[in-house]
Amino acid sequence: MKEILYKSTRSKEGTLKASEAILKGLADDGGLFVPLEIPKLDVSVEELSKMTYQQVAYEVMKLYFTDFTEGELKYCINNAYDSKFDTEEIAPLAEVQGTYYLELFHGKTIAFKDMALSILPYLLTTSAKKNNVKNEIVILTATSGDTGKAAMAGFADVPGTRIIVFYPDGGVSPIQEKQMVTQKGDNTYVVAIKGNFDQAQSGVKAIFGDKELAAEMDKRGYQFSSANSINIGRLVPQVAYYVYAYAKLYAEGKLAKDQKMNVVVPTGNFGNILAAYYAKNMGLPIAKLICASNENKVLFDFFKTGEYDKNREFILTTSPSMDILISSNLERLIYKIAGNDADKNNELMNSLKVNGKYDITDDMKKQLDDFYGNYASEEETAETIRDTYDKTGYIMDTHTSVAASVYKKYKAETNDDTVTVIASTASPFKFTRSVMVAIDPKYDSMGDFELVDELSKIGNVKVPNAIEEIRNAEVRHNNLVEVDGMKDIVKKFLD
Ligand SMILES: *Cc1c(COP(=O)(O)O)cnc(C)c1O
C-alpha cells in the first residue's frame, strides 16, 4: 500500500507520518494537517456491500493511517465501534419520505461526534506508543456542545491522558450542559467561558501556538493535543460512514453500480462535510455535497459569492452545535482548491485573522461546483420537524432538520431526484426542548426530563442510556472563566 504522509496547510515543507500528525493535532504554524494526496478506495462496492461497519472503517482508515499495522488499526476500530453503540449497525439508515437519514447518533453521547471520538483515544494512545512519547497527553477542546462530551466519554480514565473542555456559557442546550458538568473520570476537566464558541476555539488555538507554555508543560511531563475536528484522527474516521452508507444502499438495491448519491450535511466547523468531500475524492460516487447552515449562514454566503466574511452578528439558534462563524476545516478545502498552495492559503487565512474575511479567486470558485450551500431559518427548522412528525411519526433533531429543510429548498430549486442521504447528526433527545416545542408550543411549560419522557412516548422510541445516565447524576464541574483566563486555568489544572 502506498504510504500517505501529511503536511501543514500553511507551510511548503515538512512531512509527518499519520501517527505524528494525530499526536500533534494542529501544526506548529497554525495550519491543519492534510494528506499529500487523497488515496483511492481499493475495494469494490460489491465487496464493501458485504462488510460490517468495522470492516468498512478498516478499508478506509488503512489507506490514510499507513504507518499503523493492520493489528494496531483493527485494535483501535474494534474497541471503538462496539457495544457502546446501541445498534450493531453502528450507523443505520432510516428511510423517511423517500430520503435516507444516516443516523450517526447511536454512540455513547448520542451525537455524530461519537463516530470519530470513540476511536480517537485509541488512535492517539497507539500513536504515542509508536513514537515513544513519555509525556502525558493533555487534550484541549473547545466545544459548541457535542464534541466536549463525546471527547470526555472517549478519554475518561484512559491512562496517560487528561482532557480539558471549554464551552460557551449559555451557548449549549440544557441537556448538553448537564451531560458535560456531570462527566466522571479523574482526568476530565470542564470549564465554561464567558464568550461564544469562536472565542473558545480561538483561545484553544492560542494555547496550542504558545511555545513558551509548551516548553513549560514539557518540563512538567505534559504535551497538548487536540480532539477538535482539526485533528486528522477525527476527520478520517468520518469518511468511513459515507462509504458505509453507499455500500448499504447498494446492498439493498437502492443504488445500482456506479449510480451517484447526494449527501446533505448540517454544517458548523465543516468537518463532517469535508469528510464527504474526501470520500468523493476517494472515488465514492457522490454527486452533490449539500452544505446546510443555520442562521449563522457564513458558508451559504461563501458558496454563493466566493467571499468568506465572519464580520456579522453571532446568532444563538436551536441548533447550537452549528453556531459557528469560523469553520476551521474549510481551510483544508481552501488549500486544496488553491492547488495545494500553502502561500495562497496563508494569505487568505491571514486576511481572515486581520480583516475577518477573504475572497477566493474565480479559478478556486470553479472547483466548488460540486457543493451547494443554503441555510434554514429558525422557523423553517421547527416547521420541518413538525411537518415530518405529523406526516410520518419520525422525530428528528434540530441540526438534522436544518439539513432536511435545506434539502427541501434544493429540491424545489433543481428538481434533482438523485438518491439522497441526509447526515442525521444528533438524537432528538439531546435537544428535547427545541424539538418538542417545534412539534407543539404547549410543551414549553414542561420540565426537561418530563419532556424526555413525553418525546419517548409520542415518538415511540426508548429513552437513550446517555439521557438516563444524567437524570440524577451529580454535578462534578463548576468552573466559569473569562476568555483571557483560559491559559491560567489550564496551568492550574496541570500544576
Ligand atoms: C458538530 C455538529 C454539527 C456540525 O458538524 P461540523 O463537522 O462541525 O460541520 C452538526 N450537528 C451536530 C449535532 C453536531 O454535534
PDB file of C-alpha atoms in Angstrom, residues 50 234 397:
ATOM      1  CA  LYS A  50     -20.934  -7.400   2.260  1.00  0.00           C
ATOM      2  CA  ARG A 234     -11.115  12.781  13.652  1.00  0.00           C
ATOM      3  CA  ASP A 397     -33.314  16.765  15.999  1.00  0.00           C
TER       4      ASP A 397
END
